[in-house]
Coordinates of C-alpha atoms in Angstrom, one line a residue:
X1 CA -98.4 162.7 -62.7
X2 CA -94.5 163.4 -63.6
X3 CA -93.3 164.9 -60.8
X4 CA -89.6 165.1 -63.0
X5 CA -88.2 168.8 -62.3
X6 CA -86.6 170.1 -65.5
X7 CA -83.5 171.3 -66.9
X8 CA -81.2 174.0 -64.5
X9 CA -78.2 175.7 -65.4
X10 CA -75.6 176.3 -63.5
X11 CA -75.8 179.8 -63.5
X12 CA -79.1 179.2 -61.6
X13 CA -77.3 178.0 -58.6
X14 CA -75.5 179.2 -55.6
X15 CA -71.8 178.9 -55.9
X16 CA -70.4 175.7 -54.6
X17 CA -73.7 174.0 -54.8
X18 CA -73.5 170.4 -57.1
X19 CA -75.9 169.8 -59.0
X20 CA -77.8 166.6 -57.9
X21 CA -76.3 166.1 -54.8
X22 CA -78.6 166.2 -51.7
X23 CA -77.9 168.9 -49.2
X24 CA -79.2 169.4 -45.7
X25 CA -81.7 171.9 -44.7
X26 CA -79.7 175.0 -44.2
X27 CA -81.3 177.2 -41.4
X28 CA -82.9 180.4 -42.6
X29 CA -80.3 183.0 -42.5
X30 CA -78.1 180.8 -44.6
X31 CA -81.5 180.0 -46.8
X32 CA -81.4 183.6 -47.3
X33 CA -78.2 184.2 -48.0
X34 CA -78.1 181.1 -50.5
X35 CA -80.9 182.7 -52.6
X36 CA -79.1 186.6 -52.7
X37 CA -76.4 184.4 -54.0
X38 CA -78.0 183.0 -56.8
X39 CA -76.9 184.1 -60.3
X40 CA -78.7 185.4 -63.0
X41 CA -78.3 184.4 -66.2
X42 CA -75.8 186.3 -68.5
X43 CA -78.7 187.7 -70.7
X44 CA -80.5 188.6 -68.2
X45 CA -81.7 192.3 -67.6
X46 CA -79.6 194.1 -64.7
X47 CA -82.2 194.4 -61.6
X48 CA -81.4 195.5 -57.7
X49 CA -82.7 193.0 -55.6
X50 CA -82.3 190.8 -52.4
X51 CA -82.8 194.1 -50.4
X52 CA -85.1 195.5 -47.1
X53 CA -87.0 198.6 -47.5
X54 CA -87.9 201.2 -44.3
X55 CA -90.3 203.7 -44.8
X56 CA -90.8 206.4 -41.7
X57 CA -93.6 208.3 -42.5
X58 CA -94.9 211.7 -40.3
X59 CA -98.0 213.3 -40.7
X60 CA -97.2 216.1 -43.1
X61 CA -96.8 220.0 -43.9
X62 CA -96.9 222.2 -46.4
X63 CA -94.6 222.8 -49.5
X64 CA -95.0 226.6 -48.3
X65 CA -97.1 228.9 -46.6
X66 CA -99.0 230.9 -49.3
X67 CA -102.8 230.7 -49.6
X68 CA -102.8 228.4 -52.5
X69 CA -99.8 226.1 -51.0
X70 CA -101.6 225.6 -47.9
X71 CA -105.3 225.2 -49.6
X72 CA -103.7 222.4 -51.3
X73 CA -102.4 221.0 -47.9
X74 CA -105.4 221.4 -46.2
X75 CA -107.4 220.3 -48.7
X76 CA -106.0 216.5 -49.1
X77 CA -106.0 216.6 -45.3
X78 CA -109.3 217.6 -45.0
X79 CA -110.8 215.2 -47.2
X80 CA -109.6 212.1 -45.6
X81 CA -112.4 210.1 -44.6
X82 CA -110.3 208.6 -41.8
X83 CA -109.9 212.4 -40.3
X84 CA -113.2 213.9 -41.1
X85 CA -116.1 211.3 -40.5
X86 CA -118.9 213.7 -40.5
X87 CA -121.0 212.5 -44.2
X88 CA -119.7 213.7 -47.4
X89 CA -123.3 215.6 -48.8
X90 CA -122.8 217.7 -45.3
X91 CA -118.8 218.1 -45.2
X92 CA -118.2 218.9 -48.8
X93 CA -120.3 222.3 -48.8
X94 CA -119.0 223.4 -45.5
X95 CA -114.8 222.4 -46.3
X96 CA -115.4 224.0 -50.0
X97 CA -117.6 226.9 -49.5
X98 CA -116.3 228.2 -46.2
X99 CA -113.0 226.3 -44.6
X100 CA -110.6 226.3 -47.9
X101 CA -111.7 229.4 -48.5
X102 CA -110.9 231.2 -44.9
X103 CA -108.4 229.1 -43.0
X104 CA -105.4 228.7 -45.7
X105 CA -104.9 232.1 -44.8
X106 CA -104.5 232.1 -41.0
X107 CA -102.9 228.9 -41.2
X108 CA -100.3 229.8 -43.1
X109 CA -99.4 233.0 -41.0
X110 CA -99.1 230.1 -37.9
X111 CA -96.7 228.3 -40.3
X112 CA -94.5 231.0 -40.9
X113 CA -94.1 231.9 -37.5
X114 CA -92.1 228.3 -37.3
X115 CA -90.9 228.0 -40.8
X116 CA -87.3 226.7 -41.5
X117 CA -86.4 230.0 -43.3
X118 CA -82.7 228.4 -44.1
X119 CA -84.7 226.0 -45.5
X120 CA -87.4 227.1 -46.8
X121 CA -89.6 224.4 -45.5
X122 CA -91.7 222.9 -42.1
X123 CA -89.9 222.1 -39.1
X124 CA -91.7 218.3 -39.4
X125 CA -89.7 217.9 -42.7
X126 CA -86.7 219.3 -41.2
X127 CA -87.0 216.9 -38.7
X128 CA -88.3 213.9 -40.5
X129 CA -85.4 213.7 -43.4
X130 CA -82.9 213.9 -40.1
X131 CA -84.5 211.1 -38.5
X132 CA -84.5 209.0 -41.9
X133 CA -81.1 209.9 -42.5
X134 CA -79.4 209.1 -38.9
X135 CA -81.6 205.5 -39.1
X136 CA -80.3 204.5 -42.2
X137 CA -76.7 205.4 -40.7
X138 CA -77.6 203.1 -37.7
X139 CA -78.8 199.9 -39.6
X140 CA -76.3 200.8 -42.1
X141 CA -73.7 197.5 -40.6
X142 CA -76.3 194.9 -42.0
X143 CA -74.6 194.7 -45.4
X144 CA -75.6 197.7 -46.9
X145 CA -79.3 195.2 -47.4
X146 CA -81.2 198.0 -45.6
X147 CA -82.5 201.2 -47.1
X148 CA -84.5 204.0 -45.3
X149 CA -86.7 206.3 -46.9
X150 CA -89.1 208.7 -45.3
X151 CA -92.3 210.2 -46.6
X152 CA -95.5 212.5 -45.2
X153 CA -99.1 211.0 -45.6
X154 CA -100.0 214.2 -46.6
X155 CA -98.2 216.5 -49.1
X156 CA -94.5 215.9 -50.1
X157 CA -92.7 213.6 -50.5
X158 CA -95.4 211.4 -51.1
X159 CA -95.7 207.8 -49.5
X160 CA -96.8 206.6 -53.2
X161 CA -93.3 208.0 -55.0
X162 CA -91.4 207.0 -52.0
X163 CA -92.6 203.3 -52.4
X164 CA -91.8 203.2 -56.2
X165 CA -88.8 204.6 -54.9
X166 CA -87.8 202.0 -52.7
X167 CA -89.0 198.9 -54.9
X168 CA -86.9 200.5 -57.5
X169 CA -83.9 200.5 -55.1
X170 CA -84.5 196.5 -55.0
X171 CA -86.5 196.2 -51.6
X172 CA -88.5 193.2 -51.9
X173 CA -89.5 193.7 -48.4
X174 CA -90.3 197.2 -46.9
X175 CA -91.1 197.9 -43.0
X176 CA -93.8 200.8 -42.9
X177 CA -93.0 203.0 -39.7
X178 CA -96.1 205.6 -39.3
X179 CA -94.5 207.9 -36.7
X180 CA -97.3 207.8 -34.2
X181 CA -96.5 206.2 -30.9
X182 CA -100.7 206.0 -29.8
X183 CA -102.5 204.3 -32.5
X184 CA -105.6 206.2 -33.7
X185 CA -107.6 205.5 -37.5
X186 CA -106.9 209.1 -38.2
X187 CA -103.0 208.9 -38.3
X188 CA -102.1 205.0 -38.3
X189 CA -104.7 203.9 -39.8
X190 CA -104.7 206.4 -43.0
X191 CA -100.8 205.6 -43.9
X192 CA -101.8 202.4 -44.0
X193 CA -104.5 202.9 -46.6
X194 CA -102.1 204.6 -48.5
X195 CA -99.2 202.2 -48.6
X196 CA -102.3 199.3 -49.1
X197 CA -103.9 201.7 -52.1
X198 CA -100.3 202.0 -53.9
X199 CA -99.7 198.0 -53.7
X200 CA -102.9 197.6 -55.3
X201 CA -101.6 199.5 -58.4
X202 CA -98.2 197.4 -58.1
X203 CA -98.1 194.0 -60.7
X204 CA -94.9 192.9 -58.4
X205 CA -96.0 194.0 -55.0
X206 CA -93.1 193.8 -52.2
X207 CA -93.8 192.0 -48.7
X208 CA -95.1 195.1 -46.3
X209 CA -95.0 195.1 -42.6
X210 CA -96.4 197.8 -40.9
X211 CA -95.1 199.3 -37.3
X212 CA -97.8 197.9 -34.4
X213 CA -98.2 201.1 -31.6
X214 CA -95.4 201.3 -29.5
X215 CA -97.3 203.3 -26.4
X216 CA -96.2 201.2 -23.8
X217 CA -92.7 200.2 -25.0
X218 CA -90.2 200.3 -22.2
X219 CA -87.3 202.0 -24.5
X220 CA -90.3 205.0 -25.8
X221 CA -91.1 205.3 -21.8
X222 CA -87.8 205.5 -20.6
X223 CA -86.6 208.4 -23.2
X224 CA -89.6 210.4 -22.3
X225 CA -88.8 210.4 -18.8
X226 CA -85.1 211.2 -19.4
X227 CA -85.9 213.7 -22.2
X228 CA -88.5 215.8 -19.1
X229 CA -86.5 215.4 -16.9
X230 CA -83.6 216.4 -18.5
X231 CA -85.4 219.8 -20.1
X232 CA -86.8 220.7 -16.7
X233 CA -83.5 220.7 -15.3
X234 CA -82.6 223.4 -17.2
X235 CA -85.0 225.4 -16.3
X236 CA -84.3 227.9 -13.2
X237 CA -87.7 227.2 -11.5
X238 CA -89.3 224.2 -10.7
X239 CA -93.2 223.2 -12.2
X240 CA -96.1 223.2 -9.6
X241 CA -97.7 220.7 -12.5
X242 CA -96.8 219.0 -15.9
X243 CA -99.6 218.7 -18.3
X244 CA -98.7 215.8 -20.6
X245 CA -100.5 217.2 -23.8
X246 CA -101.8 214.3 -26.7
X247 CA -103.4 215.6 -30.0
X248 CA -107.3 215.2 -29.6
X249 CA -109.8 213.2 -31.7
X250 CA -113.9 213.6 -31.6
X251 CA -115.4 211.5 -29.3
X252 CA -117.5 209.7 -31.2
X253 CA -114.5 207.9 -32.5
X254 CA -113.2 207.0 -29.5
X255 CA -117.0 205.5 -28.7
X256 CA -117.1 204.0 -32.2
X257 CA -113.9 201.5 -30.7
X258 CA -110.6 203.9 -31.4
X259 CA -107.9 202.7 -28.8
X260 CA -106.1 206.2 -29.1
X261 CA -107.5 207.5 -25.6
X262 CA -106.4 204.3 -23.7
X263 CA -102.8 204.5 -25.4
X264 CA -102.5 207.9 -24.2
X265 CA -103.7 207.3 -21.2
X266 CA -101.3 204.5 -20.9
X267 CA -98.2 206.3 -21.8
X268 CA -99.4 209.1 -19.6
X269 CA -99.6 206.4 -16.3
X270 CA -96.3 204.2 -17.3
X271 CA -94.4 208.0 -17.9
X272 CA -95.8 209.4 -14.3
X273 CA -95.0 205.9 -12.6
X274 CA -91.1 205.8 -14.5
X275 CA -90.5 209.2 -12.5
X276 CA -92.5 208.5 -9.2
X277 CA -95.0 211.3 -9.2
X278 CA -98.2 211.3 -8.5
X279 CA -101.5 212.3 -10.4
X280 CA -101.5 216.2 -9.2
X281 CA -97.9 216.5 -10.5
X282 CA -98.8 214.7 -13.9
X283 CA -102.4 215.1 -15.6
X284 CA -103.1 213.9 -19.1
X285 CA -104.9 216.8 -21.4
X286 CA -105.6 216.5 -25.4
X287 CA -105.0 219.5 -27.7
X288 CA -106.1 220.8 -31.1
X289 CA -110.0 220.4 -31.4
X290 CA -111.5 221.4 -34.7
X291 CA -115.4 222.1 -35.8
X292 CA -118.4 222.0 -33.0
X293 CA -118.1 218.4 -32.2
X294 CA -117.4 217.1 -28.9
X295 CA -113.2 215.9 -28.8
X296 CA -112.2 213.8 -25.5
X297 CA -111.3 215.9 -22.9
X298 CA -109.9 217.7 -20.3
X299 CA -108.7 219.7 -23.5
X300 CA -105.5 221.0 -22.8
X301 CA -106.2 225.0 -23.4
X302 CA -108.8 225.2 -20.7
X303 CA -106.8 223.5 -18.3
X304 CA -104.2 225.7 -18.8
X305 CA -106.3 228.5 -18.8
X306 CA -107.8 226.5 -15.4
X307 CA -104.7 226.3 -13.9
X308 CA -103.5 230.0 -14.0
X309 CA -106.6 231.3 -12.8
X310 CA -106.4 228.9 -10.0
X311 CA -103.3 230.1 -9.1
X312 CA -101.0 227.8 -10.8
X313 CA -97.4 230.1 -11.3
X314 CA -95.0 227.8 -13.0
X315 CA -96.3 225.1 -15.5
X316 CA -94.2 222.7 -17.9
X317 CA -96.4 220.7 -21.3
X318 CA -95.0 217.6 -22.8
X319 CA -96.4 216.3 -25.7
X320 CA -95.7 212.7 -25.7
X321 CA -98.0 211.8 -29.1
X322 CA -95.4 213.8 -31.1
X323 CA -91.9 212.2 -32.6
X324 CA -91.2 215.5 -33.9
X325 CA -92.3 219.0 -33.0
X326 CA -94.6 220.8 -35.7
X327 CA -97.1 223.4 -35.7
X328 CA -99.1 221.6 -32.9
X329 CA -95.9 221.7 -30.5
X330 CA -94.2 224.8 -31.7
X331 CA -97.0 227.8 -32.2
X332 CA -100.3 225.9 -30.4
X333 CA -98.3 224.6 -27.2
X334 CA -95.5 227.0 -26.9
X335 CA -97.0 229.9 -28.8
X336 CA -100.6 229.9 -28.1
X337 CA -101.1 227.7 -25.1
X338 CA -98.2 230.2 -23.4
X339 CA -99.9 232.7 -24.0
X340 CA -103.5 231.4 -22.6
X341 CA -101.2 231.0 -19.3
X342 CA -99.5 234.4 -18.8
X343 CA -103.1 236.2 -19.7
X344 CA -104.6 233.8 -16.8
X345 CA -102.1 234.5 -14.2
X346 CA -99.4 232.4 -14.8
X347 CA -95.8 233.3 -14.5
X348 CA -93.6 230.2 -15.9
X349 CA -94.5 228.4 -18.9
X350 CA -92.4 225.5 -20.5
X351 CA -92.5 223.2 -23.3
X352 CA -90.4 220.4 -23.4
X353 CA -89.2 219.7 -26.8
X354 CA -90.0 216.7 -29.0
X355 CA -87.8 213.8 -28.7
X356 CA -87.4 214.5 -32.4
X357 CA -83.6 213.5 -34.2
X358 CA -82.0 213.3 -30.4
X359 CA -80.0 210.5 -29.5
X360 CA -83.0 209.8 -27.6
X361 CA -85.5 210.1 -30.6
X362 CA -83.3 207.9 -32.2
X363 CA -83.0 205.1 -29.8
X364 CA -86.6 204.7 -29.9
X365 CA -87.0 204.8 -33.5
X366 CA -83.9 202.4 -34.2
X367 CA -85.0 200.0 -31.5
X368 CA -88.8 199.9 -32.6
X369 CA -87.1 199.3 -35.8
X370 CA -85.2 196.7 -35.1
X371 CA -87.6 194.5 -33.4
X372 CA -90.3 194.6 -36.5
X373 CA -87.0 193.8 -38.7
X374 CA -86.9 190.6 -37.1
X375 CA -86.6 187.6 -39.2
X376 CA -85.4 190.0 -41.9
X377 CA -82.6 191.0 -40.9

């Protein structure tokens, strides 16, 4: 078989390559840079390319809180096979007849206790655009190759526009970042069917990587325990107990294999050992149950509930599964779960921010960042 390679033209080659002449193997940084140099031909169409996508994506909120906005919401939520696992001919009747006709209402009136007024949007977007925005200004010394993008797996922007987005833009690589620290199929698992879905449509599909949970990472503990310890100083009382507060998921999943309970129980032990208290000073709960089915427990209401009854007076709630604070953090824990507390006794109730867009926040998300960019960048 001729093996003869054909014709090239030298405005196929990297300057200051001669033709013919044998080079040595160039390692790959300069590989990489050799084939961003390459030319295109002079009739060529213009294209962006040669560059490294980043896509942070949260969990989502609402373009507003009217009935129909949040319906809408709920609705693509609610219908996600990964969140609701209960079988369609039984889930369909129940979410259509009954929950999108009732609970857009009083959810919305919990989103507007916490809406971005100025705005005119959720805190989580607020947030979310911040954190995209101060990440691209911290990789921004790699050459200008890197572009960050942010998106919500459900509602607006849309991971699906934000990809098309970024391929446009000339990323023939792009870093997927869901925002969840614990992995769980419900949040992890679901933007990655998503960003898999929206490659299947592609005819030129960019290289994806996706962001591994990062429950255990040293530079995720260490801000944690700076960012409690750091809000309780503030304070001018002193917790008998902090609960450290993870969203809940049915049980059932947890039993069907879900690692999401051991990653939260993980963060919870490596958090409590980092600041040298002991399991009476630091207890794991999980919040925000939905529907009849059994969630893993202790759920965090009760014990709060528990705990003032008990005689509990002065109680702080982290809530280490959240990168930014939402209607879970702002109006369930700090709103609701307060509430729960003062009704039952308690005096003092705290809730520590969010590590959110703080230099903190940041550090974790740049650093995470950074090590799946490797061999990238």
């Amino acid at each position: 078989m001729n093996s003869t390679p054909g014709p090239v033209a030298a405005s196929d080659v990297a300057p200051g390559v001669a033709l013919g002449v044998p080079r040595p193997a160039a390692p790959a940084t300069d590989r990489a840079a050799q084939h961003r140099a390459i030319r295109l031909p002079s009739d060529h169409p213009p294209v962006k390319a040669g560059r490294i996508g980043v896509l942070i994506v949260a969990l989502g909120t609402p373009d507003a809180t009217d009935y129909w906005s949040m319906r809408r919401y709920l609705k693509e939520f609610l219908s996600d096979r990964r969140v609701i696992e209960t079988p369609r001919w039984l889930w369909w009747p129940l979410l259509n007849l009954i929950i999108l006709t009732t609970r857009p209402g009083r959810k919305g009136r919990d989103y507007d206790t916490i809406w971005n007024k100025e705005r005119d949007e959720g805190p989580l977007r607020t947030i979310t655009r911040s954190q995209s925005d101060k990440l691209q200004a911290a990789l921004g010394a790699d050459s200008g190759r890197i572009v960050v993008d942010w998106a919500m797996r459900y509602g607006n922007p849309s991971i699906a526009s934000r990809l098309a987005h970024l391929q446009a833009e000339g990323c023939e690589r792009i870093l997927v970042f869901p925002l969840y620290p614990q992995y769980a199929a419900a949040t992890t698992a679901t933007v990655n069917d998503v960003v898999f879905d929206v490659l299947k449509t592609m005819r030129w599909q960019p290289a994806i990587r996706t962001v591994p949970p990062y429950h255990d990472d040293p530079v995720y503990i260490d801000a944690l325990a700076e960012s409690l310890t750091t809000s309780l100083s503030g304070l001018d009382w002193t917790p008998d107990m902090v609960l450290a507060s993870f969203h809940g998921i049915p049980k059932s999943y947890f039993e069907k294999g879900d690692p999401y309970h051991c990653h939260c129980a993980k963060t919870a032990r490596l958090l409590r050992e980092t600041l040298g208290w002991d399991k009476d000073k630091l207890r794991l709960t999980f919040q925000s149950r939905f529907g009849p089915e059994e969630w893993l427990q202790p759920y965090t209401d009760k014990t709060v509930e528990a705990l003032g009854k008990s005689g509990v007076k002065n109680l702080a709630v982290i809530t280490p599964g959240f990168t930014a604070d939402c209607l879970e953090t702002l109006e369930e824990i700090a709103g609701e779960n307060a509430e729960i507390f003062h009704h039952a006794g308690g005096v003092n109730f705290h809730a520590v921010p969010c590590l959110n867009d703080s230099d903190l926040g940041m550090r974790v998300i740049e650093a995470v960042t950074r090590r799946e960019l490797s061999g990238w960048i």
